[in-house]
Coordinates of C-alpha atoms in Angstrom, one line a residue:
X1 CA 4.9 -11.1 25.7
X2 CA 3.0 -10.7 28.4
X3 CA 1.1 -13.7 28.8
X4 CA 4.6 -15.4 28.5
X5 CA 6.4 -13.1 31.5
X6 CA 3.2 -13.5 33.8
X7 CA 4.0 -17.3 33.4
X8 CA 7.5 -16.5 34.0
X9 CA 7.2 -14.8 37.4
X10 CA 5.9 -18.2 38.4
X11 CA 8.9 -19.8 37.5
X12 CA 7.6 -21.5 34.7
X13 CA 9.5 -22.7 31.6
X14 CA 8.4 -20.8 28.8
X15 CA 9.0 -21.7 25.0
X16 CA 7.6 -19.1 22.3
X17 CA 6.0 -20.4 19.7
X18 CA 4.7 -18.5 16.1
X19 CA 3.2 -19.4 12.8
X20 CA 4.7 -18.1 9.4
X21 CA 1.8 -17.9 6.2
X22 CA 1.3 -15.9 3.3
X23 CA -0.3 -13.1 5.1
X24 CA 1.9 -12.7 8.8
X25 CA 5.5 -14.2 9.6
X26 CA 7.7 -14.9 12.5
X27 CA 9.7 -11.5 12.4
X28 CA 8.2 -10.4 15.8
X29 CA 7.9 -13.8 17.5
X30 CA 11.6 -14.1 17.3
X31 CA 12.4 -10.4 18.5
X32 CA 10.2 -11.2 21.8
X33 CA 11.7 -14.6 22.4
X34 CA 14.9 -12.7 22.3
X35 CA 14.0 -9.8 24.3
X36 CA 12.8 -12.5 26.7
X37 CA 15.6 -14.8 26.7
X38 CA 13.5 -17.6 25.8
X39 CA 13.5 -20.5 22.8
X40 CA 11.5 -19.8 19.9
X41 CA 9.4 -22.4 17.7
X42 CA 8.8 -21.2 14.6
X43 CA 5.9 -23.1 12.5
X44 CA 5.4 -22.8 8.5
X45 CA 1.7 -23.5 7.8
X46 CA 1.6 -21.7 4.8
X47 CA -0.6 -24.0 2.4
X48 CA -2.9 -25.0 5.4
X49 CA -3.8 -22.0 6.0
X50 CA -4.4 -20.7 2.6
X51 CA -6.7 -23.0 2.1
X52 CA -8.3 -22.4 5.3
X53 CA -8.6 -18.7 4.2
X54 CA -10.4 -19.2 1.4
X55 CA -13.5 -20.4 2.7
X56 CA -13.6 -20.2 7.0
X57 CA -15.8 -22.6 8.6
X58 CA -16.4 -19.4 11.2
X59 CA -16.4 -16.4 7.8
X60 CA -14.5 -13.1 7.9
X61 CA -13.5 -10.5 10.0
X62 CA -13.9 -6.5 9.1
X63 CA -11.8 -7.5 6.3
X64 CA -10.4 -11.2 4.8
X65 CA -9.5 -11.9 7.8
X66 CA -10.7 -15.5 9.2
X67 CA -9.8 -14.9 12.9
X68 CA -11.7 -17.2 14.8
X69 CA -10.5 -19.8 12.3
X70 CA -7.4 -18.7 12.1
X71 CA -6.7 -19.4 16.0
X72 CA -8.4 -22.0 16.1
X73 CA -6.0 -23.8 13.3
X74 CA -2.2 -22.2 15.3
X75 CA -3.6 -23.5 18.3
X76 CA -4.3 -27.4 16.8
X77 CA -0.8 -26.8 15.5
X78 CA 0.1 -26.0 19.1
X79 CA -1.2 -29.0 20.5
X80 CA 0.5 -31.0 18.1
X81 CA 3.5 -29.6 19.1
X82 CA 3.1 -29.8 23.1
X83 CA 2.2 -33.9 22.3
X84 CA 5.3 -34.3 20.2
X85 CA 7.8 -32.5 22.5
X86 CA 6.4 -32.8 25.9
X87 CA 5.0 -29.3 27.0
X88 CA 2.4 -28.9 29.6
X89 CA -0.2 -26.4 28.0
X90 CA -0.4 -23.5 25.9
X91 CA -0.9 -19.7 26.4
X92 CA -2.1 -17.3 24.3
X93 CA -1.7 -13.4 25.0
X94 CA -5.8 -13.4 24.1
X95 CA -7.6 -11.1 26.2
X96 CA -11.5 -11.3 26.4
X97 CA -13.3 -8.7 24.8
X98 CA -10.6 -6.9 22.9
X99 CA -11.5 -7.9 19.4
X100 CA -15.5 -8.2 19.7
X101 CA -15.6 -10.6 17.3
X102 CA -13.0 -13.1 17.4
X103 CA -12.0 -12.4 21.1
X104 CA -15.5 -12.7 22.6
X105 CA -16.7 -15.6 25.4
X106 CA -18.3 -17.6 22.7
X107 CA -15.3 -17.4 20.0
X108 CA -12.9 -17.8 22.4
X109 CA -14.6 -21.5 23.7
X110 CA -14.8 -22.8 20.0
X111 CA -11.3 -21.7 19.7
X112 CA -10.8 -24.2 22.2
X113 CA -13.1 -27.0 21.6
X114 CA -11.7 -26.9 18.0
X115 CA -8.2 -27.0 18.5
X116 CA -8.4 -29.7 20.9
X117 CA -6.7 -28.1 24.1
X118 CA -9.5 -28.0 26.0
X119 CA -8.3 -28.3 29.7
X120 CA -4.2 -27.7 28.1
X121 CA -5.1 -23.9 27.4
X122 CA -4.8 -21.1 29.5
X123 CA -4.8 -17.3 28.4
X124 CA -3.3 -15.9 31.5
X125 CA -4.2 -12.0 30.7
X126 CA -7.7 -13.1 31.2
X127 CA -7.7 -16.4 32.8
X128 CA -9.6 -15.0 36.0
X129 CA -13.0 -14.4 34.2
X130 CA -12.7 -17.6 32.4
X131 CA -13.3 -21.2 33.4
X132 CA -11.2 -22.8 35.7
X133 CA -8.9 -25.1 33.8
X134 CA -7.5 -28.5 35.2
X135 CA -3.9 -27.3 35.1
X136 CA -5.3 -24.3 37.8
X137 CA -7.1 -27.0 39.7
X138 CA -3.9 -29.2 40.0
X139 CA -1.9 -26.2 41.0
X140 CA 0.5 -26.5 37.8
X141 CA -0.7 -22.9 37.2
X142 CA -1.1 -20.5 40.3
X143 CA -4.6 -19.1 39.2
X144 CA -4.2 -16.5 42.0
X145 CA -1.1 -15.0 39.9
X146 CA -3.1 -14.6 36.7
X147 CA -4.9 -11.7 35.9
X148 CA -9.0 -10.6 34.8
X149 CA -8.3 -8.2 32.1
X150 CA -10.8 -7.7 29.5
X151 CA -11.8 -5.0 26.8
X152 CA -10.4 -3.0 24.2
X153 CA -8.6 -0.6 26.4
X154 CA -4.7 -1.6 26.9
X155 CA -3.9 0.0 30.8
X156 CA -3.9 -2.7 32.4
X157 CA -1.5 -4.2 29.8
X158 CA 1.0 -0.6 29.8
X159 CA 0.6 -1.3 33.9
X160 CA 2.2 -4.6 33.5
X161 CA 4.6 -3.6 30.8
X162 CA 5.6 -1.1 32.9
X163 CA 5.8 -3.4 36.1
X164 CA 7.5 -6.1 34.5
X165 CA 10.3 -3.5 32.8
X166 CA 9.7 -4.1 29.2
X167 CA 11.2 -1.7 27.3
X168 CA 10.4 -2.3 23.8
X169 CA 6.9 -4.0 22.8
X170 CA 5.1 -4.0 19.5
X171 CA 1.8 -2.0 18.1
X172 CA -1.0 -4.0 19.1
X173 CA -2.6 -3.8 15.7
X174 CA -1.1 -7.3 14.8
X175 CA 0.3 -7.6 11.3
X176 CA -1.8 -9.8 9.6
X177 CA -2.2 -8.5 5.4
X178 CA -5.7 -10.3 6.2
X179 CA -7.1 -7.4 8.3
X180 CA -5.8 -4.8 5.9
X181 CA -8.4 -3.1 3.9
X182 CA -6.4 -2.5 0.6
X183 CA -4.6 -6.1 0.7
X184 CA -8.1 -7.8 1.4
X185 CA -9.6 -6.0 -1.8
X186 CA -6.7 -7.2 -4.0
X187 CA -7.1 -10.8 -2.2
X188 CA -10.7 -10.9 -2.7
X189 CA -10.4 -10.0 -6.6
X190 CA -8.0 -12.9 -7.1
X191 CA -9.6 -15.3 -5.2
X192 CA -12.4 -14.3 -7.5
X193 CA -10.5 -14.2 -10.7
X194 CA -8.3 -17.4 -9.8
X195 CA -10.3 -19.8 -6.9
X196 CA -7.5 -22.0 -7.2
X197 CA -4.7 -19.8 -6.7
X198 CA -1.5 -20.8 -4.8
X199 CA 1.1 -19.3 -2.2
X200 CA 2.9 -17.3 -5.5
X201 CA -0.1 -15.8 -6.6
X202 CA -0.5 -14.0 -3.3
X203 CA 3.0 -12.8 -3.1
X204 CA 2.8 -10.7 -6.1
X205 CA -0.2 -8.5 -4.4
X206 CA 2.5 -7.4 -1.8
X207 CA 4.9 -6.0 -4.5
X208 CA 3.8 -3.3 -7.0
X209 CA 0.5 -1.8 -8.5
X210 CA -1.9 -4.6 -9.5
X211 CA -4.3 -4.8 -12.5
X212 CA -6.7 -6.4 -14.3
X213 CA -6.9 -7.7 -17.9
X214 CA -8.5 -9.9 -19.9
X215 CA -7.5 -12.0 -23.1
X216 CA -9.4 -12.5 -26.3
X217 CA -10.9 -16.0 -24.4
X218 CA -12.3 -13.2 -21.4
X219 CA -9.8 -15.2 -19.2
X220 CA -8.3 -13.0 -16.5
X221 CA -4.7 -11.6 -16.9
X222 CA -2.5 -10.4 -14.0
X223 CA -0.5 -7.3 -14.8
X224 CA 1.6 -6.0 -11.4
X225 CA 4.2 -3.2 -12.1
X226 CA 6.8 -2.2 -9.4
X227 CA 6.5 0.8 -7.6
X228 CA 10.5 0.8 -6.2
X229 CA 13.6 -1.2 -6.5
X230 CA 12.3 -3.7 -3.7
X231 CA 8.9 -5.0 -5.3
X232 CA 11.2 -5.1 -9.1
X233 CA 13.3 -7.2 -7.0
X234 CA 10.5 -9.2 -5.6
X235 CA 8.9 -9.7 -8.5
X236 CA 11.5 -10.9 -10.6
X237 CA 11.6 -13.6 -7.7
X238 CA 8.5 -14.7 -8.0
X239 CA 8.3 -15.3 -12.1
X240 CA 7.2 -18.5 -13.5
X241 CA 7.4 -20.2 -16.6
X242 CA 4.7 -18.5 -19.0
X243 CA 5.0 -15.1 -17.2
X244 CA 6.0 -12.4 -18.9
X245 CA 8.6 -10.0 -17.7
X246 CA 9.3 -6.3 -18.8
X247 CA 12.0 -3.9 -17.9
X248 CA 13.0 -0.9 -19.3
X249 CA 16.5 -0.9 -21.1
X250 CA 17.9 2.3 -20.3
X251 CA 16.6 3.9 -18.1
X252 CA 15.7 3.3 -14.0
X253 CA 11.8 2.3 -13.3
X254 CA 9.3 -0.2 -13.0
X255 CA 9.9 -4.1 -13.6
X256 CA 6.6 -5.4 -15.0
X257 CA 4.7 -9.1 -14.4
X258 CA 2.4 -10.2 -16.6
X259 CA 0.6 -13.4 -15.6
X260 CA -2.3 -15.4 -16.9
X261 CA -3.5 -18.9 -15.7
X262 CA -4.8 -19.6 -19.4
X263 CA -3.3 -17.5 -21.8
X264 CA -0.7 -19.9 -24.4
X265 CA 2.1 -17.9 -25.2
X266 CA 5.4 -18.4 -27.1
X267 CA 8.6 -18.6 -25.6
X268 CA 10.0 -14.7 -26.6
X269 CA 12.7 -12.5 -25.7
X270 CA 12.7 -9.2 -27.7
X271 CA 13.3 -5.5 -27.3
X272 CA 10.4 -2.9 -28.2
X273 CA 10.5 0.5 -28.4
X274 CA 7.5 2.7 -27.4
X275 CA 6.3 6.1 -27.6
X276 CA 5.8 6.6 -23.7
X277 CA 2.8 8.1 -23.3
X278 CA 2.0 11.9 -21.6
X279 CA -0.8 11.0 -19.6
X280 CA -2.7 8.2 -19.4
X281 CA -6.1 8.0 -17.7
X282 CA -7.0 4.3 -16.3
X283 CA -10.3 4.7 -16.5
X284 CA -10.1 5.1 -20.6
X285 CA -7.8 2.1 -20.8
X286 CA -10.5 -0.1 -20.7
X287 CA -9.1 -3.2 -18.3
X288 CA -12.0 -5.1 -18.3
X289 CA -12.5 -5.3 -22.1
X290 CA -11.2 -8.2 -24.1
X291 CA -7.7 -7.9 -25.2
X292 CA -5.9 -9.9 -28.4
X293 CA -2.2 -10.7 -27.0
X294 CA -0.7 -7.8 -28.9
X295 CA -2.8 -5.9 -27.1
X296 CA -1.7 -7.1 -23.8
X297 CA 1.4 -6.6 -24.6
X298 CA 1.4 -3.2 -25.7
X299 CA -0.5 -2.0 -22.8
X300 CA 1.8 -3.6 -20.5
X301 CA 5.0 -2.1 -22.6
X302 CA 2.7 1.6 -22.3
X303 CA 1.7 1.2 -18.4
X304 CA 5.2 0.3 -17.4
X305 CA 7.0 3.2 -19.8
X306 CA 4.6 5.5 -17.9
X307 CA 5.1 4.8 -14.6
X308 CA 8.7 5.7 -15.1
X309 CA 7.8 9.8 -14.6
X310 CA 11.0 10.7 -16.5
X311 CA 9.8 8.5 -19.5
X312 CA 6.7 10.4 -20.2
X313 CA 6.4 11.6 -23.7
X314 CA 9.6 10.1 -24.6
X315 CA 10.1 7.2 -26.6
X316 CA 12.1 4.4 -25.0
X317 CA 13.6 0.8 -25.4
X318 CA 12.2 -2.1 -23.5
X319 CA 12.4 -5.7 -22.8
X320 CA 10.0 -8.7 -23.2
X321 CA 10.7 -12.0 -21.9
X322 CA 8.3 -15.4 -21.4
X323 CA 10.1 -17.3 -18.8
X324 CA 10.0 -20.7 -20.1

């Protein structure tokens, strides 16, 4: 926002441009451009970066997170776009030094040598204690009107904000599941369990309480169970053929998805009823043992019963359906 409204006050045409992926989306791009009053390119690179994410030329972050990587592929996309549709140059809101790894000098100049832009890129916020750039030398860009801010601390940012009468800005802490230490665990377990998972795998982590089983063949099984009516919602959205669904028949709770990349299973639509169990203790559950599909099942029908609070100790109806 603010790299865009120093570029402004020049009277430059700004367009805003964000990525959508597994991990962030365009929610906030599109509030700015708005706030702004300026157009607002929104790019899906979804697959690309999954794939990126899973092995980073440049390695993680803190977390999962492949910054370095990461900006390096929005801002190839960038350039892309500028080439197609004309633009002069692209500008970042990076400022040097805020993120010590993937905001230093040296990141910040294979950020640029990767993606292609260098000489088209400019990161106004910083631009001063940076290398002149061709657009600055031709005068395109006033670099006088740019600023020299670096480090973690945002003053100079809150001065500006404050200058340029923005009212409404967002956290700085980004968005991005990838940096988050909880979603980065789950991540890192699947990628583990299933290397060649897709963009559906990765959505059920965001909805419900995950776990792990295994089958009789010691292949991994995918069991998530909602915690609320949005991640029951969700994750009847996501089911495939072969999952296994399980809802409870008359009572409110937890929608259950049962997945496995190997495990054969007949097409079935049925309705148990279980003894819900009192309490139930995960470490005695044994996840990590091998499981016959019965089993699986019945731990699934127990796990879901259970986290329906009002269930426990009672005995209750559910249903179990293979999508086909």
């Amino acid at each position: 926002m603010l790299a865009a409204r120093t570029l402004m006050e020049q009277g430059i045409k700004v367009t805003g441009l964000s990525f959508k992926s597994y991990f962030f989306g365009t929610a906030k791009g599109k509030k700015v451009a708005a706030q702004l009053g300026i157009e607002h390119i929104e790019i899906d690179f979804s697959e690309e970066h999954l794939a990126m994410a899973k092995n980073p030329k440049y390695g993680y972050g803190k977390n999962m997170n492949p910054c370095i990587d990461c900006h390096a592929m929005m801002l190839k996309k960038a350039k892309e776009k500028i080439e197609k549709e004309k633009f002069d140059f692209v500008a970042p809101g990076e400022v040097l030094g805020e993120r010590p790894m993937s905001q230093n000098l040296q990141a910040l100049k294979i950020v640029e040598k990767d993606s292609g832009l260098v000489g088209r890129l400019i990161r106004p916020l910083s631009a001063k204690l940076l290398d002149e750039s061709a657009l600055e030398k031709a005068g395109v860009v006033s670099r006088g009107k740019l600023f020299d801010i670096s480090g973690r601390s945002r003053k100079r940012q809150l001065e500006l904000v404050k200058k340029y009468g923005i009212k409404e800005y967002a956290s700085p802490g980004g968005g991005c599941l990838l940096t988050d230490p909880v979603f980065s665990e789950k991540l890192l377990k699947l990628l583990e369990f299933w290397p060649d998972c897709r963009g559906n795998d990765i959505e059920l982590l965001k909805w419900g309480r995950v776990n792990w089983l295994k089958d009789e063949n010691d292949k991994n099984v995918l069991l998530v169970i909602g915690r609320d009516a949005e991640d029951n919602e969700n994750l009847e959205k996501l089911a495939q053929s072969g999952d296994m669904m399980i809802n409870l028949v008359d009572e409110n709770g937890p929608t259950s998805l049962t997945r496995s990349k190997k495990l054969e299973v007949k097409s079935k639509n049925e309705m148990q009823e279980i003894k819900v169990p009192d309490e139930l203790k995960m470490s005695e559950l044994e996840l990590g043992e091998r499981k016959s599909q019965e089993e699986i099942i019945n731990l699934a029908l127990s796990l879901t019963g259970y986290y329906a609070a009002k269930c426990r100790g009672k005995k209750i109806k559910l249903s179990v359906n293979i999508i086909n």
